[in-house]
Short mmCIF file of C-alpha atoms in Angstrom, two decimals:
data_model
loop_
_atom_site.label_atom_id
_atom_site.label_comp_id
_atom_site.label_asym_id
_atom_site.label_seq_id
_atom_site.Cartn_x
_atom_site.Cartn_y
_atom_site.Cartn_z
CA MET A 98 -63.38 -31.46 -0.65
CA GLN A 99 -61.51 -33.36 -3.36
CA SER A 100 -59.12 -36.18 -2.46
CA VAL A 101 -55.49 -35.18 -1.96
CA GLN A 102 -54.53 -37.23 -5.02
CA GLN A 103 -57.14 -35.53 -7.21
CA SER A 104 -56.04 -32.12 -5.99
CA LEU A 105 -52.37 -32.83 -6.62
CA GLU A 106 -53.20 -34.03 -10.12
CA PHE A 107 -55.17 -30.83 -10.74
CA LEU A 108 -52.32 -28.69 -9.44
CA ALA A 109 -49.85 -30.62 -11.59
CA THR A 110 -52.02 -29.91 -14.64
CA LEU A 111 -52.29 -26.25 -13.65
CA ALA A 112 -48.54 -26.00 -13.20
CA GLY A 113 -47.77 -27.74 -16.47
CA GLU A 114 -49.46 -25.30 -18.81
CA GLY A 115 -50.09 -21.63 -19.47
CA PRO A 116 -48.78 -18.80 -17.31
CA VAL A 117 -47.85 -21.02 -14.36
CA ALA A 118 -45.56 -23.17 -16.50
CA LYS A 119 -44.00 -20.09 -18.10
CA LEU A 120 -43.35 -18.47 -14.73
CA ALA A 121 -41.91 -21.66 -13.24
CA ALA A 122 -39.52 -22.09 -16.17
CA ALA A 123 -38.46 -18.43 -16.15
CA PHE A 124 -37.71 -18.28 -12.41
CA SER A 125 -35.89 -21.62 -12.50
CA ALA A 126 -33.75 -20.45 -15.42
CA ALA A 127 -32.91 -17.29 -13.47
CA GLY A 128 -31.83 -19.34 -10.45
CA HIS A 129 -34.70 -18.27 -8.19
CA GLU A 130 -37.34 -20.15 -6.23
CA LEU A 131 -41.03 -19.86 -7.04
CA ALA A 132 -44.14 -21.26 -5.36
CA LEU A 133 -47.88 -21.03 -5.89
CA VAL A 134 -49.15 -19.96 -2.51
CA GLY A 135 -52.19 -19.41 -0.29
CA GLY A 136 -55.72 -19.24 -1.68
CA PRO A 137 -55.12 -21.04 -5.00
CA VAL A 138 -53.58 -24.03 -3.23
CA ARG A 139 -56.31 -24.11 -0.58
CA ASP A 140 -59.09 -23.83 -3.18
CA ALA A 141 -57.59 -26.57 -5.34
CA PHE A 142 -57.91 -29.02 -2.45
CA LEU A 143 -61.43 -27.78 -1.69
CA GLY A 144 -62.50 -28.21 -5.29
CA ARG A 145 -63.35 -24.52 -5.52
CA PRO A 146 -62.72 -22.37 -8.61
CA ILE A 147 -59.30 -20.73 -8.66
CA THR A 148 -59.74 -17.06 -9.43
CA ASP A 149 -56.34 -15.66 -8.44
CA LEU A 150 -52.81 -16.82 -9.09
CA ASP A 151 -50.53 -15.71 -6.26
CA PHE A 152 -46.87 -16.63 -6.11
CA THR A 153 -44.01 -16.08 -3.72
CA THR A 154 -40.28 -16.10 -4.44
CA ASP A 155 -36.85 -15.39 -3.01
CA ALA A 156 -36.31 -12.85 -5.83
CA HIS A 157 -36.59 -9.17 -4.92
CA PRO A 158 -38.94 -6.79 -6.80
CA ASP A 159 -36.43 -5.58 -9.39
CA GLU A 160 -35.41 -9.17 -10.06
CA ILE A 161 -39.05 -10.24 -10.35
CA LEU A 162 -39.68 -7.49 -12.88
CA ALA A 163 -36.65 -8.50 -14.94
CA ILE A 164 -37.79 -12.14 -15.01
CA VAL A 165 -41.43 -11.55 -15.94
CA THR A 166 -40.98 -8.78 -18.50
CA PRO A 167 -39.84 -11.04 -21.39
CA ILE A 168 -42.74 -13.50 -20.91
CA SER A 169 -45.60 -11.07 -20.13
CA GLN A 170 -47.71 -8.63 -22.08
CA ALA A 171 -47.90 -6.08 -19.24
CA GLN A 172 -46.33 -5.49 -15.85
CA TRP A 173 -47.31 -3.15 -13.04
CA ASP A 174 -46.20 -2.26 -9.56
CA VAL A 175 -48.82 -3.43 -7.05
CA GLY A 176 -46.68 -2.52 -4.06
CA ARG A 177 -42.96 -2.53 -4.60
CA ALA A 178 -42.34 -1.57 -0.98
CA PHE A 179 -44.21 -4.75 0.01
CA GLY A 180 -42.37 -6.79 -2.60
CA THR A 181 -45.27 -7.36 -5.01
CA ILE A 182 -45.11 -7.15 -8.79
CA ALA A 183 -48.04 -8.05 -11.05
CA ALA A 184 -48.05 -9.12 -14.67
CA ARG A 185 -50.40 -10.30 -17.39
CA ILE A 186 -49.29 -13.52 -19.05
CA ASP A 187 -51.39 -15.06 -21.81
CA GLY A 188 -54.43 -13.11 -20.62
CA GLU A 189 -54.04 -14.17 -16.95
CA SER A 190 -53.15 -11.70 -14.19
CA VAL A 191 -50.61 -12.95 -11.67
CA GLU A 192 -48.97 -11.46 -8.60
CA ILE A 193 -45.50 -12.41 -7.40
CA THR A 194 -44.30 -11.33 -3.96
CA THR A 195 -40.89 -11.60 -2.34
CA TYR A 196 -40.67 -13.78 0.79
CA ARG A 197 -41.55 -11.66 3.83
CA SER A 198 -40.68 -11.68 7.53
CA ASP A 199 -42.45 -8.54 8.75
CA GLU A 200 -42.35 -6.86 12.15
CA TYR A 201 -45.44 -5.16 13.63
CA ASP A 202 -45.46 -2.36 16.21
CA HIS A 203 -49.06 -3.16 17.30
CA THR A 204 -50.15 0.49 17.07
CA THR A 205 -51.17 0.16 13.41
CA ARG A 206 -51.64 -2.87 11.17
CA LYS A 207 -48.94 -1.62 8.80
CA PRO A 208 -45.81 -3.70 9.29
CA ALA A 209 -42.21 -2.69 8.95
CA VAL A 210 -41.63 -4.70 5.80
CA GLU A 211 -38.69 -7.07 5.91
CA PHE A 212 -37.90 -9.47 3.09
CA GLY A 213 -37.42 -13.07 4.19
CA ASP A 214 -35.05 -15.74 3.02
CA SER A 215 -37.16 -18.92 3.08
CA LEU A 216 -40.52 -20.16 1.87
CA GLU A 217 -41.28 -21.84 5.20
CA GLY A 218 -40.64 -18.60 7.09
CA ASP A 219 -42.91 -16.70 4.72
CA LEU A 220 -45.73 -19.22 5.20
CA LEU A 221 -45.53 -19.14 8.99
CA ARG A 222 -46.30 -15.40 9.03
CA ARG A 223 -49.60 -15.86 7.19
CA ASP A 224 -53.07 -15.59 8.71
CA PHE A 225 -54.36 -19.19 8.89
CA THR A 226 -52.84 -22.60 8.40
CA VAL A 227 -55.15 -23.41 5.48
CA ASN A 228 -53.74 -20.34 3.72
CA ALA A 229 -50.16 -21.18 4.69
CA MET A 230 -49.57 -23.97 2.18
CA ALA A 231 -47.55 -23.65 -1.03
CA LEU A 232 -46.75 -25.68 -4.10
CA ARG A 233 -43.09 -25.32 -4.93
CA LEU A 234 -42.46 -25.01 -8.67
CA PRO A 235 -41.52 -26.63 -10.94
CA SER A 236 -40.94 -29.63 -8.62
CA LEU A 237 -44.63 -29.71 -7.51
CA THR A 238 -43.63 -30.19 -3.88
CA LEU A 239 -46.32 -29.35 -1.31
CA ILE A 240 -44.91 -27.21 1.51
CA ASP A 241 -47.08 -27.21 4.64
CA PRO A 242 -45.10 -26.20 7.75
CA SER A 243 -48.09 -25.58 10.06
CA GLY A 244 -50.43 -28.52 9.41
CA GLY A 245 -52.73 -26.72 7.02
CA MET A 246 -53.74 -29.91 5.23
CA GLU A 247 -55.01 -31.50 8.45
CA ASP A 248 -57.01 -28.36 9.25
CA LEU A 249 -58.34 -28.24 5.70
CA ILE A 250 -59.60 -31.81 6.00
CA ALA A 251 -61.12 -31.05 9.41
CA GLY A 252 -62.64 -27.75 8.23
CA VAL A 253 -60.96 -25.76 11.00
CA LEU A 254 -59.49 -22.28 11.00
CA ARG A 255 -56.46 -21.77 13.21
CA THR A 256 -53.44 -19.52 13.09
CA PRO A 257 -49.95 -20.89 12.26
CA GLY A 258 -48.63 -19.54 15.57
CA THR A 259 -50.48 -18.45 18.70
CA PRO A 260 -53.62 -16.49 17.82
CA GLU A 261 -52.70 -13.75 20.30
CA VAL A 262 -49.51 -13.03 18.37
CA SER A 263 -51.18 -13.36 14.97
CA PHE A 264 -54.09 -11.05 15.82
CA GLY A 265 -51.76 -8.71 17.66
CA ASP A 266 -49.73 -8.42 14.47
CA ASP A 267 -52.81 -7.75 12.34
CA PRO A 268 -56.26 -7.44 13.99
CA LEU A 269 -57.94 -7.53 10.58
CA ARG A 270 -57.29 -11.27 10.67
CA MET A 271 -60.11 -11.56 13.23
CA LEU A 272 -62.60 -10.33 10.64
CA ARG A 273 -61.01 -12.53 8.01
CA ALA A 274 -61.56 -15.56 10.27
CA ILE A 275 -65.23 -14.69 10.52
CA ARG A 276 -65.52 -14.20 6.78
CA PHE A 277 -63.83 -17.55 6.08
CA THR A 278 -66.34 -19.38 8.29
CA ALA A 279 -69.02 -18.27 5.84
CA GLN A 280 -66.96 -18.48 2.65
CA LEU A 281 -65.45 -21.91 3.31
CA GLY A 282 -67.99 -23.37 5.74
CA PHE A 283 -65.26 -23.85 8.36
CA THR A 284 -65.37 -23.54 12.15
CA VAL A 285 -62.93 -21.48 14.18
CA ALA A 286 -60.61 -23.38 16.53
CA VAL A 287 -61.50 -22.82 20.19
CA ASP A 288 -58.30 -20.98 21.13
CA THR A 289 -58.62 -18.81 18.04
CA ALA A 290 -62.26 -17.95 18.85
CA VAL A 291 -61.33 -17.09 22.45
CA ALA A 292 -58.54 -14.82 21.24
CA ILE A 293 -60.94 -12.97 18.91
CA THR A 294 -63.28 -12.24 21.82
CA GLU A 295 -60.47 -11.17 24.13
CA MET A 296 -58.75 -9.00 21.53
CA LYS A 297 -61.81 -7.53 19.78
CA ASP A 298 -61.04 -3.97 20.84
CA SER A 299 -57.81 -4.01 18.85
CA ILE A 300 -59.90 -3.86 15.66
CA GLY A 301 -59.88 -0.12 16.32
CA ILE A 302 -56.44 0.24 14.73
CA VAL A 303 -57.71 -1.15 11.42
CA SER A 304 -58.78 1.37 8.80
CA VAL A 305 -62.52 1.77 8.22
CA GLU A 306 -62.00 0.94 4.56
CA ARG A 307 -60.53 -2.48 5.38
CA VAL A 308 -63.35 -3.21 7.83
CA ASN A 309 -65.84 -2.26 5.13
CA ASP A 310 -64.09 -4.57 2.67
CA GLU A 311 -64.26 -7.58 5.02
CA LEU A 312 -67.89 -6.98 5.98
CA SER A 313 -68.82 -6.67 2.31
CA LYS A 314 -66.97 -9.86 1.42
CA LEU A 315 -68.73 -11.65 4.27
CA LEU A 316 -72.18 -10.55 3.12
CA LYS A 317 -71.40 -11.49 -0.48
CA THR A 318 -70.63 -15.11 0.40
CA ASP A 319 -73.22 -17.74 -0.50
CA ALA A 320 -74.18 -18.35 3.14
CA PRO A 321 -73.18 -15.42 5.37
CA ARG A 322 -75.44 -16.26 8.33
CA ARG A 323 -72.87 -18.20 10.36
CA GLY A 324 -70.32 -15.47 9.83
CA VAL A 325 -72.73 -12.79 11.05
CA GLU A 326 -73.55 -14.95 14.09
CA LEU A 327 -69.85 -15.30 14.91
CA LEU A 328 -69.39 -11.56 14.43
CA VAL A 329 -72.04 -11.02 17.11
CA GLU A 330 -70.95 -13.85 19.42
CA SER A 331 -67.34 -12.67 19.44
CA GLY A 332 -68.29 -9.11 20.36
CA LEU A 333 -66.72 -7.68 17.21
CA ALA A 334 -70.13 -6.60 15.91
CA GLU A 335 -70.54 -4.30 18.92
CA ILE A 336 -67.58 -2.35 17.57
CA VAL A 337 -67.98 -2.48 13.80
CA LEU A 338 -71.75 -2.95 13.34
CA PRO A 339 -73.44 -2.38 16.73
CA GLU A 340 -76.96 -2.11 15.31
CA VAL A 341 -76.98 -5.86 14.61
CA PRO A 342 -76.34 -7.18 18.16
CA ALA A 343 -78.78 -4.52 19.39
CA LEU A 344 -81.50 -6.51 17.59
CA GLN A 345 -81.30 -9.07 20.41
CA LEU A 346 -84.14 -7.36 22.23
CA GLU A 347 -85.01 -8.24 25.80
CA SER A 348 -88.49 -9.55 26.44
CA ASP A 349 -90.42 -10.39 29.57
CA GLU A 350 -93.04 -13.00 30.39
CA HIS A 351 -95.89 -10.57 29.69
CA HIS A 352 -94.69 -9.08 26.39
CA HIS A 353 -93.81 -11.54 23.67
CA HIS A 354 -92.48 -10.71 20.25
CA LYS A 355 -90.62 -12.34 17.45
CA ASP A 356 -86.84 -12.64 17.96
CA VAL A 357 -85.82 -9.67 15.82
CA TYR A 358 -82.18 -10.77 15.53
CA GLN A 359 -82.98 -14.29 14.35
CA HIS A 360 -85.73 -12.90 12.12
CA SER A 361 -83.21 -10.57 10.46
CA LEU A 362 -80.81 -13.44 9.80
CA THR A 363 -83.63 -15.46 8.26
CA VAL A 364 -84.63 -12.49 6.09
CA LEU A 365 -81.00 -12.28 4.92
CA GLU A 366 -81.02 -15.95 3.95
CA GLN A 367 -84.37 -15.69 2.17
CA ALA A 368 -83.31 -12.53 0.34
CA ILE A 369 -80.22 -14.32 -0.98
CA ASP A 370 -82.37 -17.22 -2.20
CA LEU A 371 -84.73 -14.80 -3.98
CA GLU A 372 -81.85 -12.78 -5.40
CA LYS A 373 -80.55 -15.94 -7.04
CA SER A 374 -83.86 -17.52 -8.06
CA ARG A 375 -85.44 -14.41 -9.58
CA GLY A 376 -82.30 -13.79 -11.62
CA ARG A 377 -82.96 -10.10 -12.26
CA LEU A 378 -80.00 -8.76 -10.28
CA SER A 379 -76.31 -9.44 -10.51
CA SER A 380 -75.55 -11.86 -7.71
CA PRO A 381 -74.22 -11.35 -5.11
CA ASP A 382 -76.05 -8.06 -4.60
CA LEU A 383 -74.57 -6.19 -1.64
CA VAL A 384 -77.41 -3.65 -1.46
CA VAL A 385 -80.07 -6.36 -1.06
CA ARG A 386 -78.03 -8.13 1.60
CA LEU A 387 -77.27 -5.00 3.61
CA ALA A 388 -80.92 -3.97 3.49
CA ALA A 389 -82.06 -7.44 4.58
CA LEU A 390 -79.67 -7.55 7.52
CA LEU A 391 -80.40 -3.99 8.65
CA HIS A 392 -84.08 -3.61 7.77
CA ASP A 393 -85.28 -3.81 11.40
CA ILE A 394 -82.48 -1.87 13.16
CA GLY A 395 -85.00 0.83 14.04
CA LYS A 396 -86.89 -1.56 16.33
CA PRO A 397 -84.78 -1.25 19.50
CA ALA A 398 -85.30 2.53 19.55
CA THR A 399 -89.05 2.31 18.85
CA LYS A 400 -90.03 -0.69 20.98
CA ARG A 401 -93.07 -0.09 23.17
CA ASN A 402 -94.82 -2.57 25.47
CA GLU A 403 -98.52 -2.13 24.87
CA PRO A 404 -101.50 -3.17 27.03
CA GLY A 405 -102.58 -6.75 26.55
CA GLY A 406 -99.05 -8.09 26.15
CA GLN A 407 -98.45 -6.66 22.69
CA VAL A 408 -95.27 -5.02 21.51
CA SER A 409 -95.17 -2.20 18.97
CA PHE A 410 -92.41 -0.68 16.87
CA HIS A 411 -94.12 2.35 15.37
CA HIS A 412 -92.08 4.14 12.66
CA HIS A 413 -89.19 1.72 12.96
CA ASP A 414 -88.90 1.86 9.18
CA VAL A 415 -88.15 5.59 9.19
CA VAL A 416 -85.88 5.39 12.24
CA GLY A 417 -84.10 2.36 10.78
CA ALA A 418 -83.44 4.17 7.51
CA LYS A 419 -81.77 7.02 9.40
CA LEU A 420 -79.68 4.64 11.51
CA ALA A 421 -78.60 2.67 8.44
CA ARG A 422 -77.60 5.86 6.64
CA LYS A 423 -75.50 6.94 9.64
CA ARG A 424 -73.79 3.55 10.07
CA LEU A 425 -73.03 3.05 6.40
CA ARG A 426 -71.54 6.52 6.20
CA ALA A 427 -69.34 5.73 9.20
CA LEU A 428 -68.21 2.57 7.39
CA ARG A 429 -67.52 4.67 4.27
CA PHE A 430 -69.80 2.93 1.86
CA ASP A 431 -70.33 4.82 -1.36
CA ASN A 432 -73.23 7.27 -1.63
CA ASP A 433 -75.22 5.14 -4.07
CA THR A 434 -75.15 2.13 -1.74
CA ILE A 435 -76.09 4.26 1.27
CA ALA A 436 -79.01 5.85 -0.58
CA ALA A 437 -80.30 2.53 -1.92
CA VAL A 438 -80.09 0.64 1.39
CA SER A 439 -81.70 3.42 3.43
CA ARG A 440 -84.48 3.82 0.87
CA LEU A 441 -85.27 0.10 0.92
CA ILE A 442 -85.43 0.10 4.72
CA GLU A 443 -87.71 3.13 4.66
CA LEU A 444 -90.07 1.40 2.21
CA HIS A 445 -89.96 -2.17 3.47
CA LEU A 446 -93.29 -1.97 5.36
CA ARG A 447 -95.21 -0.21 2.60
CA PHE A 448 -96.61 -3.39 1.04
CA PHE A 449 -98.24 -4.69 4.20
CA GLY A 450 -101.04 -2.16 3.77
CA TYR A 451 -101.89 -3.93 0.52
CA THR A 452 -103.40 -6.86 2.41
CA ASP A 453 -105.71 -4.55 4.40
CA GLY A 454 -107.68 -3.61 1.31
CA ALA A 455 -107.31 -3.40 -2.45
CA TRP A 456 -104.97 -0.66 -3.57
CA THR A 457 -106.16 1.73 -6.23
CA ASP A 458 -104.11 2.04 -9.39
CA SER A 459 -102.93 5.35 -7.96
CA ALA A 460 -101.48 3.59 -4.89
CA VAL A 461 -99.71 1.07 -7.11
CA ARG A 462 -98.19 3.86 -9.19
CA ARG A 463 -96.97 5.59 -6.04
CA TYR A 464 -95.39 2.36 -4.81
CA VAL A 465 -93.47 2.09 -8.07
CA ARG A 466 -92.58 5.77 -8.13
CA ASP A 467 -91.30 5.76 -4.56
CA ALA A 468 -89.21 2.63 -5.14
CA GLY A 469 -87.71 4.08 -8.32
CA ASP A 470 -84.77 2.06 -9.55
CA GLN A 471 -84.86 -0.02 -6.35
CA LEU A 472 -88.15 -1.73 -7.25
CA GLU A 473 -86.72 -5.20 -7.89
CA ARG A 474 -84.73 -5.03 -4.67
CA LEU A 475 -87.85 -3.91 -2.82
CA HIS A 476 -89.73 -6.90 -4.24
CA ILE A 477 -87.02 -9.18 -2.86
CA LEU A 478 -86.79 -7.51 0.56
CA THR A 479 -90.55 -7.43 1.07
CA ARG A 480 -91.00 -11.08 0.14
CA ALA A 481 -88.02 -12.11 2.27
CA ASP A 482 -89.46 -10.23 5.26
CA VAL A 483 -92.20 -12.86 5.62
CA THR A 484 -90.82 -15.36 8.14
CA THR A 485 -94.02 -16.44 9.87
CA ARG A 486 -94.41 -20.16 10.58
CA ASN A 487 -98.14 -19.81 10.00
CA ARG A 488 -98.38 -21.38 6.55
CA ARG A 489 -101.80 -19.89 5.83
CA LYS A 490 -100.61 -16.37 6.63
CA ALA A 491 -97.40 -16.84 4.64
CA ASP A 492 -99.38 -18.07 1.63
CA GLN A 493 -101.80 -15.13 1.87
CA LEU A 494 -98.92 -12.65 1.87
CA ALA A 495 -97.20 -14.42 -1.02
CA PHE A 496 -100.40 -14.45 -3.09
CA ALA A 497 -100.98 -10.77 -2.29
CA TYR A 498 -97.50 -9.84 -3.45
CA ASP A 499 -97.91 -11.94 -6.58
CA ASP A 500 -101.03 -9.91 -7.27
CA LEU A 501 -99.20 -6.62 -6.67
CA GLU A 502 -96.38 -7.56 -9.03
CA ALA A 503 -98.92 -8.60 -11.65
CA ARG A 504 -100.69 -5.24 -11.36
CA ILE A 505 -97.39 -3.40 -11.61
CA ALA A 506 -96.57 -5.34 -14.78
CA THR A 507 -99.99 -4.59 -16.27
CA LEU A 508 -99.79 -0.89 -15.51
CA ALA A 509 -96.22 -0.74 -16.73
CA ALA A 510 -97.28 -2.23 -20.05
CA GLN A 511 -100.12 0.25 -20.34
CA GLU A 512 -98.42 3.38 -19.06
CA GLU A 513 -94.65 2.93 -18.89
CA ILE A 514 -95.08 3.30 -15.12
CA ASP A 515 -91.40 2.86 -14.44
CA SER A 516 -90.80 6.36 -15.87
CA VAL A 517 -93.90 8.21 -14.70
CA ARG A 518 -93.77 11.90 -15.57
CA PRO A 519 -96.39 14.65 -15.77
CA ASP A 520 -98.19 14.97 -19.10
CA LEU A 521 -96.62 18.42 -19.58
CA ASP A 522 -92.98 19.35 -19.13
CA GLY A 523 -91.57 22.54 -17.65
CA GLU A 524 -91.34 24.37 -20.97
CA GLN A 525 -94.98 23.65 -21.73
CA ILE A 526 -96.08 24.72 -18.25
CA MET A 527 -94.26 28.06 -18.56
CA ARG A 528 -95.77 28.70 -21.99
CA ILE A 529 -99.33 27.83 -20.95
CA LEU A 530 -99.25 29.84 -17.71
CA ASN A 531 -96.96 32.58 -19.00
CA LEU A 532 -94.42 31.92 -16.24
CA LYS A 533 -90.69 32.31 -15.89
CA PRO A 534 -88.54 29.60 -14.26
CA GLY A 535 -89.22 29.49 -10.54
CA ARG A 536 -91.21 27.96 -7.70
CA GLU A 537 -94.56 28.26 -9.46
CA VAL A 538 -93.38 25.99 -12.26
CA GLY A 539 -92.33 23.35 -9.72
CA GLU A 540 -95.70 23.59 -7.96
CA ALA A 541 -97.54 23.22 -11.24
CA ARG A 542 -95.43 20.23 -12.20
CA ALA A 543 -96.13 18.61 -8.81
CA PHE A 544 -99.87 19.14 -9.34
CA LEU A 545 -99.70 17.45 -12.74
CA LEU A 546 -97.64 14.57 -11.35
CA GLU A 547 -100.26 13.90 -8.70
CA LEU A 548 -102.91 13.85 -11.42
CA ARG A 549 -100.79 11.45 -13.44
CA LEU A 550 -100.41 9.11 -10.47
CA ASP A 551 -104.09 9.29 -9.54
CA GLU A 552 -105.63 8.97 -12.98
CA GLY A 553 -102.97 7.70 -15.35
CA PRO A 554 -102.08 9.45 -18.63
CA LEU A 555 -104.34 12.40 -19.43
CA GLY A 556 -102.94 13.55 -22.75
CA GLU A 557 -101.66 17.04 -23.53
CA GLU A 558 -105.06 18.64 -24.21
CA GLU A 559 -106.75 17.42 -21.01
CA ALA A 560 -103.64 18.11 -18.92
CA THR A 561 -103.59 21.70 -20.25
CA ARG A 562 -107.27 22.18 -19.37
CA ARG A 563 -106.80 20.81 -15.85
CA LEU A 564 -103.69 22.89 -15.31
CA GLU A 565 -105.41 26.12 -16.34
CA THR A 566 -108.44 25.32 -14.14
CA TRP A 567 -106.18 24.64 -11.16
CA TRP A 568 -104.18 27.80 -11.78
CA HIS A 569 -107.17 30.12 -12.12
CA ALA A 570 -108.99 28.49 -9.20
CA GLY A 571 -106.48 29.82 -6.70
CA ALA A 572 -103.05 28.38 -7.27
CA ARG A 573 -101.97 31.63 -8.95
CA GLY A 574 -102.94 33.66 -5.89
CA ILE A 575 -101.19 31.29 -3.50
CA ALA A 576 -98.04 31.36 -5.60
CA SER A 577 -98.19 35.17 -5.72
CA GLN A 578 -98.56 35.44 -1.94
CA SER A 579 -95.67 33.04 -1.46
CA ARG A 580 -93.56 35.15 -3.82
CA ASP A 581 -94.51 38.37 -1.98
CA ALA A 582 -93.69 36.81 1.41
CA SER A 583 -90.29 35.78 0.13
CA ALA A 584 -89.66 39.31 -1.08
CA ASP A 585 -90.57 40.75 2.34
#
């Protein structure tokens, strides 16, 4: 955190130039108040980059629009009913919102919007004290009615009023508190944490989309582990992401196994480190992080205590992929994210057979083919999944995966393995075998693809010879019988 003096000097510089200065002058000339509010003020004191410029004012939406139109290149209605107008000034997007003093009915998180008449009143209705500070413009006066600066210095999250009232007004604030612990590295005040646990069931009135948004923002922070832990400790995870607390498997004195929950959190941390260090994905990558957190959620359903004190989780990869697909659909993630995460979970154990014996080139090709466009993410997840404290074992697995990646690179250079296709396309297959479009063409293509994976590129002439041999050796009869059965 920067010193207060440094932060005030930075804010003064920010307010004295560009869009902030233009807005301050325009609102002052129109006889209205204006203040930079919330996240930008908080982040200035924390020395964090300021990515949004949010303002609040006593002017109403029509008045805001009239003031900003002459000094902006574009204006748009973000939510007139909620008092918010946005504009683009000198290339910067800004949002200006009328003071609010909302009333909540506690059956939904949508308030009956009421415009307020003071900056202090507007700040006191906000979620946390560290977000309830404002810089009044153009006077550069810091307004902090709830002690946000003291909490900022202490690294504590607390609500401006009682947490019961704040979370009762908007239960989404409970998830925001958890996200801010990870994003800002803060702790939650004791009374606030207690209120989250006691009021966790009220999260049910929050839309799934908003829950999704907060969970995604949490996972995309630089260090989400503490936030996930608080999500579980508070009981909120049992409602919004129950597969994660379920990873806290019970064990007895005779059957010992790795702590699956703590292992999953470590895999998440290691995946984030790899995502950043390898530099081949845009960071933060939500798919990698979801897959890392959820990769073992099939274990509770597949846990078996075996003779000799061993524990097994047979097929937990397949079960976990199905559970992840179901949960992510319930949380309304997009189809591409759901497909990618579930595929990574399904494949995350595949590599461990590599250490049992050398893979053939065919097995390497299949690994690449099955991963498809998720190959880099699979590299990250598989490497991150090694959390053993046995240094020798960890080194062996790392060396083995280095070898696998090297073989993939070699084969890719030789064969363009990332786009493996049969040596003959559908048109060629139909011409050679005198077929019309149908099942037989698909079966022939599958046969050629298996050859391609097993033996590498064959060339058109050899592929044609092998196709004709396969077809005349019995495939034609099988296809004919299948066609006749379908007709019956």
